[in-house]
Amino acid sequence: MATVLPVYPTTRRNVELALVVLAVVIAGGAWAVTGLTVDGSLPPNLFAYAGGLGGLAVVLHLLLRWRARHADPLLLPVATLLNGIGLVMIHRLDLALDSSAASRQFTWSALGIVMAGAVLVLVRDHRVLRRYTWTAAVAGLVLLLLPLVPGLGRTVNGARIWIGVGPLSFQPGELAKICLAVFFAGYLVVHRDALSLTGRKVLFLQLPRARDLGPILLAWVASIGILVLQRDLGTSLLFFGLFVAVLYVSTERVSWIVLGLLMFSAAAVFAATTMGHVQARVDIWLHPFTAENRTGSSYQLVQGLFGMANGGLTGTGLGEGRPQTVPYANSDFIYSSLGEELGLVGLFAVLVLYVVLVERGLRTAIGVRDGFGKLLAAGLAFSVTLQVFVVVGGVTRVIPLTGLTMPFLAAGGSSLVSNWIVVALLLRVSDLARRPAAEVRNGPDGETGVTQAVRIA
């Protein structure tokens, strides 16, 4: 009698280690080139920064071998390389502006990687997070409302999205998106049948029952509330877009996308006609080169566009451009700074890294079999997608500027720490998705992470 032996997939941890080393070498080489171009010598802190980033990434890699050996092998190297590229560009701007933002960014990078490791250790099975669906909802709501607390919230550039204690400041909305992704996944995995199978059909839209429209209406009202109270267009768009994306994945109905776009369009028209700060951003978007705007409100956008035009196809080279002439070149406009010195080729290479990161997240969502994990991975991957699209679209004048920052690249600890946590959660979900069926245990609610193998004797 023939016996079919199970074939266990390779973990590819050695491939991951090799790619992590390659990512650190690329970032370290770019750091060295910047120092040689600007100062004519190797930067004295080259080995400290490259070694520190590489050491932290290798420690996280070893942790994956211990706690999640079947996790996706590309997520960590791509995140490390993006983080390294951001550090290099921030350091290059430090040399021009005589500032020290790179040292602070490295500290945040270390904290972000440590937090990612903590998530991998504490969250042994992502399905446990489903128990905290409503806890995550409350936590996300509290984090969004914290900047409105008198004495705690801070207004920066017109948007009240920061909290500060002494010299320290943090943007709680970045952590709120993770809590809300957990809530959306947990809520919709329970109610997806009602949202996808019931309701009357109006034209080509299969609408749910009126009482089931509550969640999307509540998300829409909450996003408008963020726009009005915090004057933050970016967080409002990210919050509502994340919900609509997870709703579509859970129900597989295009009608939810159409309904979400209609609701967003109505909110956008309302904001553009009644809110001064939104009107100003729309005016900057439509008329950046008028004599009044180009030296005033649209100066930042115009300088960023000129910088990318100066970079051309291959860029001026690291240290050869003048990205420091753009306000907030190391945060809001770091993408245009990279475009000036790395050119269109470099910008496309950065976008390819994001495409790989998102593709692996969506691949994880397809591979995992439990509904909660599928929605969680898809939501986290889409949050990165939407954030990158909104930032790149704003800098290149495809859409109005929103105030969001590029994940892993831009200076700022809030975004960096939260995105490392996103990567850690994707690694945790992908570990269960790629794990052999024989090693998978039932989840806390009786779910399995993968389809059980068929035994042939």
Short mmCIF file of C-alpha atoms in Angstrom, two decimals:
data_model
loop_
_atom_site.label_atom_id
_atom_site.label_comp_id
_atom_site.label_asym_id
_atom_site.label_seq_id
_atom_site.Cartn_x
_atom_site.Cartn_y
_atom_site.Cartn_z
CA MET A 1 0.00 0.00 0.00
CA ALA A 2 1.42 3.35 -1.05
CA THR A 3 1.70 6.15 1.48
CA VAL A 4 1.78 9.82 0.54
CA LEU A 5 4.15 11.66 2.86
CA PRO A 6 3.39 15.28 3.74
CA VAL A 7 5.59 17.94 2.17
CA TYR A 8 6.43 20.75 4.58
CA PRO A 9 7.20 24.15 3.07
CA THR A 10 10.58 25.67 3.82
CA THR A 11 10.56 28.55 6.27
CA ARG A 12 13.03 30.63 4.18
CA ARG A 13 14.53 32.21 7.27
CA ASN A 14 18.00 32.07 5.69
CA VAL A 15 16.66 33.98 2.70
CA GLU A 16 15.23 36.56 5.08
CA LEU A 17 18.59 36.93 6.86
CA ALA A 18 20.43 37.41 3.56
CA LEU A 19 17.93 40.07 2.45
CA VAL A 20 18.17 41.86 5.80
CA VAL A 21 21.96 42.02 5.44
CA LEU A 22 21.53 43.31 1.86
CA ALA A 23 19.09 45.98 3.06
CA VAL A 24 21.55 47.17 5.72
CA VAL A 25 24.41 47.21 3.21
CA ILE A 26 22.36 49.34 0.79
CA ALA A 27 21.37 51.79 3.54
CA GLY A 28 24.93 51.91 4.91
CA GLY A 29 26.34 52.47 1.43
CA ALA A 30 23.93 55.34 0.82
CA TRP A 31 24.91 56.87 4.20
CA ALA A 32 28.60 56.65 3.21
CA VAL A 33 27.97 58.20 -0.22
CA THR A 34 26.13 61.09 1.41
CA GLY A 35 29.03 61.81 3.74
CA LEU A 36 31.62 61.55 0.96
CA THR A 37 29.63 63.93 -1.25
CA VAL A 38 28.90 66.58 1.39
CA ASP A 39 32.01 66.45 3.58
CA GLY A 40 34.51 64.56 1.43
CA SER A 41 35.01 61.80 4.04
CA LEU A 42 33.21 58.85 5.52
CA PRO A 43 30.73 59.89 8.24
CA PRO A 44 32.13 59.11 11.70
CA ASN A 45 28.76 57.69 12.76
CA LEU A 46 28.43 55.37 9.75
CA PHE A 47 29.14 52.10 11.53
CA ALA A 48 27.14 53.10 14.61
CA TYR A 49 23.97 53.75 12.60
CA ALA A 50 24.39 50.91 10.09
CA GLY A 51 25.45 48.49 12.78
CA GLY A 52 22.65 49.59 15.09
CA LEU A 53 19.95 49.20 12.44
CA GLY A 54 21.42 45.91 11.25
CA GLY A 55 21.77 44.57 14.78
CA LEU A 56 18.18 45.40 15.66
CA ALA A 57 16.90 43.82 12.43
CA VAL A 58 18.96 40.67 13.01
CA VAL A 59 17.63 40.39 16.59
CA LEU A 60 14.08 40.61 15.22
CA HIS A 61 15.02 37.98 12.64
CA LEU A 62 16.25 35.66 15.39
CA LEU A 63 13.03 36.29 17.27
CA LEU A 64 11.11 35.20 14.18
CA ARG A 65 13.13 31.98 14.06
CA TRP A 66 12.06 31.37 17.65
CA ARG A 67 8.45 32.58 17.71
CA ALA A 68 7.24 32.67 14.09
CA ARG A 69 9.52 30.57 11.94
CA HIS A 70 6.96 30.24 9.13
CA ALA A 71 6.37 33.99 8.82
CA ASP A 72 6.71 35.72 5.47
CA PRO A 73 10.43 36.16 4.64
CA LEU A 74 10.10 39.46 2.75
CA LEU A 75 8.25 41.71 5.19
CA LEU A 76 11.17 42.32 7.56
CA PRO A 77 13.83 43.04 4.86
CA VAL A 78 11.54 45.45 2.99
CA ALA A 79 10.61 47.33 6.17
CA THR A 80 14.29 47.49 7.18
CA LEU A 81 15.33 48.90 3.79
CA LEU A 82 12.58 51.54 3.79
CA ASN A 83 13.54 52.53 7.34
CA GLY A 84 17.19 52.73 6.30
CA ILE A 85 16.45 54.87 3.24
CA GLY A 86 14.46 57.24 5.40
CA LEU A 87 17.33 57.55 7.89
CA VAL A 88 19.77 58.31 5.06
CA MET A 89 17.60 61.09 3.62
CA ILE A 90 16.95 62.62 7.04
CA HIS A 91 20.71 62.53 7.75
CA ARG A 92 21.42 64.18 4.40
CA LEU A 93 19.00 67.01 5.29
CA ASP A 94 20.61 67.28 8.74
CA LEU A 95 23.93 68.02 7.07
CA ALA A 96 22.33 70.84 5.07
CA LEU A 97 20.27 72.30 7.91
CA ASP A 98 22.72 71.64 10.77
CA SER A 99 20.09 69.69 12.73
CA SER A 100 19.98 66.33 14.49
CA ALA A 101 16.70 64.76 13.34
CA ALA A 102 18.46 61.55 12.22
CA SER A 103 19.54 60.68 15.77
CA ARG A 104 15.97 61.08 17.03
CA GLN A 105 14.67 59.05 14.10
CA PHE A 106 17.13 56.25 14.87
CA THR A 107 15.88 56.22 18.47
CA TRP A 108 12.31 55.89 17.21
CA SER A 109 13.44 53.17 14.80
CA ALA A 110 14.93 51.20 17.68
CA LEU A 111 11.74 51.65 19.70
CA GLY A 112 9.62 50.58 16.74
CA ILE A 113 11.61 47.38 16.21
CA VAL A 114 11.49 46.63 19.95
CA MET A 115 7.71 47.11 19.90
CA ALA A 116 7.47 44.79 16.90
CA GLY A 117 9.40 42.16 18.82
CA ALA A 118 7.14 42.62 21.82
CA VAL A 119 4.06 42.06 19.65
CA LEU A 120 5.53 38.83 18.28
CA VAL A 121 6.27 37.57 21.80
CA LEU A 122 3.01 38.63 23.45
CA VAL A 123 0.64 37.79 20.58
CA ARG A 124 1.29 34.08 20.05
CA ASP A 125 -1.85 33.68 17.92
CA HIS A 126 -3.52 36.59 16.13
CA ARG A 127 -6.94 34.99 16.62
CA VAL A 128 -6.73 35.92 20.31
CA LEU A 129 -7.16 39.57 19.28
CA ARG A 130 -10.70 38.78 18.20
CA ARG A 131 -11.67 38.57 21.88
CA TYR A 132 -10.81 42.25 22.24
CA THR A 133 -12.94 43.56 19.36
CA TRP A 134 -14.89 46.10 21.41
CA THR A 135 -11.91 46.87 23.64
CA ALA A 136 -10.00 47.82 20.50
CA ALA A 137 -12.94 50.01 19.41
CA VAL A 138 -12.93 51.90 22.70
CA ALA A 139 -9.13 52.22 22.65
CA GLY A 140 -9.19 53.55 19.09
CA LEU A 141 -11.89 56.08 19.95
CA VAL A 142 -10.01 57.26 23.05
CA LEU A 143 -6.79 57.64 21.07
CA LEU A 144 -8.58 59.70 18.43
CA LEU A 145 -10.13 61.97 21.05
CA LEU A 146 -6.98 62.50 23.15
CA PRO A 147 -5.76 65.52 21.14
CA LEU A 148 -9.03 67.31 22.01
CA VAL A 149 -8.31 67.15 25.75
CA PRO A 150 -7.44 70.67 27.00
CA GLY A 151 -3.86 70.92 28.18
CA LEU A 152 -2.88 67.64 26.53
CA GLY A 153 -3.62 68.21 22.87
CA ARG A 154 -1.38 70.36 20.67
CA THR A 155 -2.15 72.17 17.43
CA VAL A 156 0.60 71.86 14.80
CA ASN A 157 0.22 73.54 11.40
CA GLY A 158 -3.49 74.02 11.97
CA ALA A 159 -4.29 70.37 12.81
CA ARG A 160 -5.00 69.27 16.39
CA ILE A 161 -3.72 65.70 16.13
CA TRP A 162 -0.85 65.71 18.62
CA ILE A 163 -0.59 65.19 22.35
CA GLY A 164 2.33 66.48 24.37
CA VAL A 165 3.78 65.98 27.82
CA GLY A 166 6.67 68.33 28.43
CA PRO A 167 9.11 68.14 25.52
CA LEU A 168 7.64 64.84 24.24
CA SER A 169 4.90 64.73 21.63
CA PHE A 170 3.07 61.88 19.97
CA GLN A 171 0.35 61.41 17.36
CA PRO A 172 -2.15 58.92 18.85
CA GLY A 173 -4.06 58.59 15.59
CA GLU A 174 -1.28 56.37 14.25
CA LEU A 175 -1.94 53.79 16.97
CA ALA A 176 -5.69 54.31 16.61
CA LYS A 177 -5.61 52.95 13.05
CA ILE A 178 -4.26 49.63 14.37
CA CYS A 179 -6.93 49.41 17.07
CA LEU A 180 -9.61 50.25 14.53
CA ALA A 181 -8.28 47.63 12.10
CA VAL A 182 -8.67 45.01 14.84
CA PHE A 183 -12.19 46.29 15.62
CA PHE A 184 -13.30 46.37 11.98
CA ALA A 185 -12.01 42.83 11.42
CA GLY A 186 -13.65 41.47 14.57
CA TYR A 187 -16.98 43.22 13.96
CA LEU A 188 -17.32 42.45 10.26
CA VAL A 189 -16.35 38.78 10.54
CA VAL A 190 -19.46 38.37 12.71
CA HIS A 191 -21.87 40.57 10.74
CA ARG A 192 -20.69 39.98 7.18
CA ASP A 193 -23.59 37.66 6.32
CA ALA A 194 -26.15 40.30 7.19
CA LEU A 195 -24.20 42.93 5.25
CA SER A 196 -23.78 40.78 2.15
CA LEU A 197 -26.88 38.62 1.83
CA THR A 198 -29.85 40.71 2.97
CA GLY A 199 -31.48 43.90 1.81
CA ARG A 200 -33.27 45.22 -1.24
CA LYS A 201 -31.75 46.01 -4.61
CA VAL A 202 -31.84 49.61 -5.84
CA LEU A 203 -30.62 49.94 -9.42
CA PHE A 204 -27.42 47.86 -9.39
CA LEU A 205 -26.74 48.27 -5.66
CA GLN A 206 -27.61 45.43 -3.28
CA LEU A 207 -28.31 47.44 -0.15
CA PRO A 208 -28.47 45.89 3.32
CA ARG A 209 -31.27 46.43 5.77
CA ALA A 210 -31.54 49.92 7.22
CA ARG A 211 -30.39 48.77 10.64
CA ASP A 212 -27.28 47.21 9.06
CA LEU A 213 -26.31 50.54 7.50
CA GLY A 214 -25.46 51.81 10.97
CA PRO A 215 -21.75 50.88 10.99
CA ILE A 216 -20.85 52.63 7.73
CA LEU A 217 -22.96 55.67 8.65
CA LEU A 218 -21.25 55.80 12.04
CA ALA A 219 -17.81 55.53 10.42
CA TRP A 220 -18.77 58.30 7.98
CA VAL A 221 -20.00 60.60 10.75
CA ALA A 222 -16.89 59.86 12.83
CA SER A 223 -14.58 60.69 9.92
CA ILE A 224 -16.40 64.01 9.39
CA GLY A 225 -16.10 64.66 13.12
CA ILE A 226 -12.33 64.18 12.91
CA LEU A 227 -12.23 66.56 9.96
CA VAL A 228 -14.22 69.23 11.77
CA LEU A 229 -12.84 68.96 15.31
CA GLN A 230 -9.21 68.10 14.59
CA ARG A 231 -8.93 69.79 11.17
CA ASP A 232 -7.12 66.70 9.93
CA LEU A 233 -8.04 65.64 6.40
CA GLY A 234 -5.52 62.78 6.26
CA THR A 235 -6.67 60.85 9.33
CA SER A 236 -10.31 61.33 8.34
CA LEU A 237 -9.67 59.87 4.88
CA LEU A 238 -7.56 57.00 6.24
CA PHE A 239 -10.15 56.08 8.86
CA PHE A 240 -13.12 55.94 6.48
CA GLY A 241 -11.15 54.33 3.63
CA LEU A 242 -9.91 51.58 5.94
CA PHE A 243 -13.45 50.73 7.03
CA VAL A 244 -14.80 50.62 3.46
CA ALA A 245 -11.91 48.42 2.32
CA VAL A 246 -12.39 45.87 5.11
CA LEU A 247 -16.15 45.98 4.51
CA TYR A 248 -15.61 45.14 0.83
CA VAL A 249 -13.23 42.28 1.63
CA SER A 250 -15.70 40.81 4.12
CA THR A 251 -18.77 41.00 1.86
CA GLU A 252 -17.19 40.87 -1.64
CA ARG A 253 -19.82 43.36 -2.83
CA VAL A 254 -18.74 46.19 -5.12
CA SER A 255 -21.84 48.11 -4.04
CA TRP A 256 -20.11 48.95 -0.75
CA ILE A 257 -17.22 50.55 -2.66
CA VAL A 258 -19.68 52.60 -4.72
CA LEU A 259 -21.62 53.62 -1.62
CA GLY A 260 -18.41 54.53 0.20
CA LEU A 261 -17.19 56.66 -2.71
CA LEU A 262 -20.53 58.46 -2.90
CA MET A 263 -20.48 59.18 0.83
CA PHE A 264 -16.86 60.34 0.68
CA SER A 265 -17.60 62.57 -2.32
CA ALA A 266 -20.52 64.17 -0.48
CA ALA A 267 -18.31 64.80 2.57
CA ALA A 268 -15.51 66.19 0.37
CA VAL A 269 -17.84 68.66 -1.35
CA PHE A 270 -19.27 69.71 2.01
CA ALA A 271 -15.79 70.23 3.48
CA ALA A 272 -14.48 72.08 0.43
CA THR A 273 -17.36 74.55 0.49
CA THR A 274 -17.75 75.16 4.22
CA MET A 275 -14.38 74.59 5.94
CA GLY A 276 -11.68 77.20 5.50
CA HIS A 277 -8.69 74.92 5.97
CA VAL A 278 -10.01 72.42 3.39
CA GLN A 279 -10.78 75.24 0.96
CA ALA A 280 -7.18 76.43 1.33
CA ARG A 281 -5.80 72.97 0.50
CA VAL A 282 -8.06 72.68 -2.55
CA ASP A 283 -6.97 76.13 -3.74
CA ILE A 284 -3.31 75.14 -3.32
CA TRP A 285 -4.00 71.99 -5.32
CA LEU A 286 -5.83 73.71 -8.17
CA HIS A 287 -3.85 76.97 -8.39
CA PRO A 288 -0.33 76.43 -7.01
CA PHE A 289 1.47 78.62 -9.56
CA THR A 290 -0.51 81.83 -9.22
CA ALA A 291 1.59 84.83 -8.20
CA GLU A 292 -0.07 84.99 -4.80
CA ASN A 293 0.05 81.27 -3.97
CA ARG A 294 3.50 80.24 -5.19
CA THR A 295 5.23 82.56 -2.71
CA GLY A 296 2.70 81.98 0.04
CA SER A 297 0.39 79.06 0.79
CA SER A 298 1.58 76.79 -2.04
CA TYR A 299 5.30 77.56 -1.65
CA GLN A 300 5.99 74.11 -0.16
CA LEU A 301 4.20 72.25 -2.95
CA VAL A 302 5.79 74.33 -5.71
CA GLN A 303 9.30 73.87 -4.33
CA GLY A 304 8.71 70.14 -4.05
CA LEU A 305 7.58 69.94 -7.67
CA PHE A 306 10.57 71.99 -8.83
CA GLY A 307 12.88 69.72 -6.83
CA MET A 308 11.53 66.56 -8.45
CA ALA A 309 11.78 68.23 -11.87
CA ASN A 310 15.40 69.11 -11.11
CA GLY A 311 16.08 65.46 -10.27
CA GLY A 312 14.90 64.25 -13.65
CA LEU A 313 15.24 60.58 -14.52
CA THR A 314 18.27 59.57 -12.46
CA GLY A 315 18.50 62.36 -9.87
CA THR A 316 21.24 64.76 -8.89
CA GLY A 317 22.86 62.20 -6.58
CA LEU A 318 22.83 61.99 -2.79
CA GLY A 319 24.15 65.27 -1.38
CA GLU A 320 24.12 67.05 -4.74
CA GLY A 321 20.62 68.55 -4.71
CA ARG A 322 18.92 71.24 -2.64
CA PRO A 323 15.96 69.46 -1.00
CA GLN A 324 16.44 71.57 2.13
CA THR A 325 14.73 74.50 0.37
CA VAL A 326 11.39 72.68 0.76
CA PRO A 327 9.68 73.26 4.14
CA TYR A 328 9.34 70.02 6.14
CA ALA A 329 11.53 68.23 3.60
CA ASN A 330 12.32 65.39 6.03
CA SER A 331 8.71 64.64 6.96
CA ASP A 332 5.75 65.74 4.84
CA PHE A 333 7.84 66.12 1.67
CA ILE A 334 10.52 63.47 2.07
CA TYR A 335 9.22 61.82 -1.10
CA SER A 336 10.06 64.93 -3.16
CA SER A 337 13.46 65.11 -1.42
CA LEU A 338 14.18 61.56 -2.57
CA GLY A 339 12.92 62.43 -6.04
CA GLU A 340 15.39 65.30 -6.41
CA GLU A 341 18.45 63.27 -5.45
CA LEU A 342 17.44 59.77 -6.65
CA GLY A 343 15.33 60.79 -9.64
CA LEU A 344 12.31 59.07 -11.14
CA VAL A 345 14.16 55.76 -11.10
CA GLY A 346 14.74 56.02 -7.38
CA LEU A 347 11.13 57.00 -6.71
CA PHE A 348 9.89 54.00 -8.68
CA ALA A 349 12.26 51.75 -6.73
CA VAL A 350 10.82 53.05 -3.45
CA LEU A 351 7.28 52.49 -4.73
CA VAL A 352 8.20 48.93 -5.74
CA LEU A 353 9.28 48.29 -2.14
CA TYR A 354 5.87 49.45 -0.95
CA VAL A 355 4.19 47.30 -3.59
CA VAL A 356 6.11 44.26 -2.32
CA LEU A 357 5.18 45.07 1.29
CA VAL A 358 1.48 45.43 0.47
CA GLU A 359 1.48 42.41 -1.85
CA ARG A 360 2.88 40.19 0.89
CA GLY A 361 0.24 41.52 3.26
CA LEU A 362 -2.56 40.77 0.80
CA ARG A 363 -1.02 37.39 0.02
CA THR A 364 -1.15 36.67 3.74
CA ALA A 365 -4.82 37.66 3.79
CA ILE A 366 -5.51 35.23 0.94
CA GLY A 367 -3.52 32.40 2.52
CA VAL A 368 -4.90 32.46 6.05
CA ARG A 369 -8.16 30.56 6.46
CA ASP A 370 -9.76 32.15 9.51
CA GLY A 371 -12.03 35.07 8.67
CA PHE A 372 -10.68 37.39 11.35
CA GLY A 373 -7.07 36.96 10.21
CA LYS A 374 -8.08 37.51 6.59
CA LEU A 375 -9.81 40.80 7.38
CA LEU A 376 -7.07 41.95 9.76
CA ALA A 377 -4.25 41.34 7.28
CA ALA A 378 -6.20 42.94 4.44
CA GLY A 379 -7.03 45.97 6.58
CA LEU A 380 -3.44 46.50 7.72
CA ALA A 381 -2.11 46.10 4.17
CA PHE A 382 -4.69 48.53 2.82
CA SER A 383 -3.88 51.10 5.50
CA VAL A 384 -0.31 51.22 4.18
CA THR A 385 -1.59 51.37 0.59
CA LEU A 386 -3.94 54.26 1.25
CA GLN A 387 -1.34 56.18 3.24
CA VAL A 388 1.27 55.87 0.48
CA PHE A 389 -1.24 56.81 -2.23
CA VAL A 390 -2.47 59.88 -0.33
CA VAL A 391 1.06 61.13 0.41
CA VAL A 392 2.49 60.52 -3.08
CA GLY A 393 -0.68 61.87 -4.69
CA GLY A 394 -0.46 65.05 -2.61
CA VAL A 395 3.24 65.65 -3.26
CA THR A 396 2.83 65.06 -7.02
CA ARG A 397 -0.38 67.16 -7.15
CA VAL A 398 -2.69 64.32 -8.11
CA ILE A 399 -4.89 65.06 -5.07
CA PRO A 400 -4.84 67.82 -2.41
CA LEU A 401 -2.29 67.61 0.38
CA THR A 402 -3.59 65.84 3.47
CA GLY A 403 -0.84 65.96 6.10
CA LEU A 404 -0.13 62.22 6.28
CA THR A 405 3.48 61.00 6.16
CA MET A 406 5.20 58.23 4.21
CA PRO A 407 5.39 54.98 6.22
CA PHE A 408 8.94 54.19 7.45
CA LEU A 409 10.50 57.07 5.46
CA ALA A 410 9.31 60.31 7.02
CA ALA A 411 10.74 61.79 10.20
CA GLY A 412 8.45 61.27 13.17
CA GLY A 413 8.20 58.59 15.82
CA SER A 414 4.44 58.06 15.85
CA SER A 415 4.20 56.83 12.28
CA LEU A 416 7.40 54.79 12.48
CA VAL A 417 6.46 52.90 15.65
CA SER A 418 2.91 52.19 14.47
CA ASN A 419 4.09 50.88 11.09
CA TRP A 420 6.59 48.51 12.73
CA ILE A 421 3.68 47.19 14.81
CA VAL A 422 1.70 46.74 11.56
CA VAL A 423 4.59 44.69 10.13
CA ALA A 424 4.74 42.60 13.31
CA LEU A 425 1.02 41.80 13.10
CA LEU A 426 1.37 40.86 9.42
CA LEU A 427 4.30 38.60 10.34
CA ARG A 428 2.20 36.95 13.03
CA VAL A 429 -0.75 36.32 10.68
CA SER A 430 1.55 35.10 7.89
CA ASP A 431 3.15 32.60 10.29
CA LEU A 432 -0.19 30.86 10.71
CA ALA A 433 -1.02 31.18 7.01
CA ARG A 434 2.22 29.47 5.92
CA ARG A 435 2.41 26.94 8.75
CA PRO A 436 1.86 23.24 7.84
CA ALA A 437 -1.61 21.99 8.71
CA ALA A 438 -0.22 19.38 11.11
CA GLU A 439 1.23 22.14 13.31
CA VAL A 440 -1.90 24.28 13.46
CA ARG A 441 -4.08 24.22 16.54
CA ASN A 442 -7.64 25.40 16.77
CA GLY A 443 -8.03 29.04 17.68
CA PRO A 444 -9.75 30.39 20.78
CA ASP A 445 -13.11 30.22 19.01
CA GLY A 446 -12.57 26.84 17.41
CA GLU A 447 -11.26 28.24 14.13
CA THR A 448 -8.32 26.73 12.30
CA GLY A 449 -5.73 28.82 10.56
CA VAL A 450 -5.37 26.61 7.51
CA THR A 451 -7.38 23.93 5.80
CA GLN A 452 -6.75 20.54 7.34
CA ALA A 453 -4.73 18.16 5.19
CA VAL A 454 -6.38 15.09 3.65
CA ARG A 455 -4.69 11.88 4.76
CA ILE A 456 -4.16 9.23 2.08
CA ALA A 457 -3.23 5.72 3.12
#
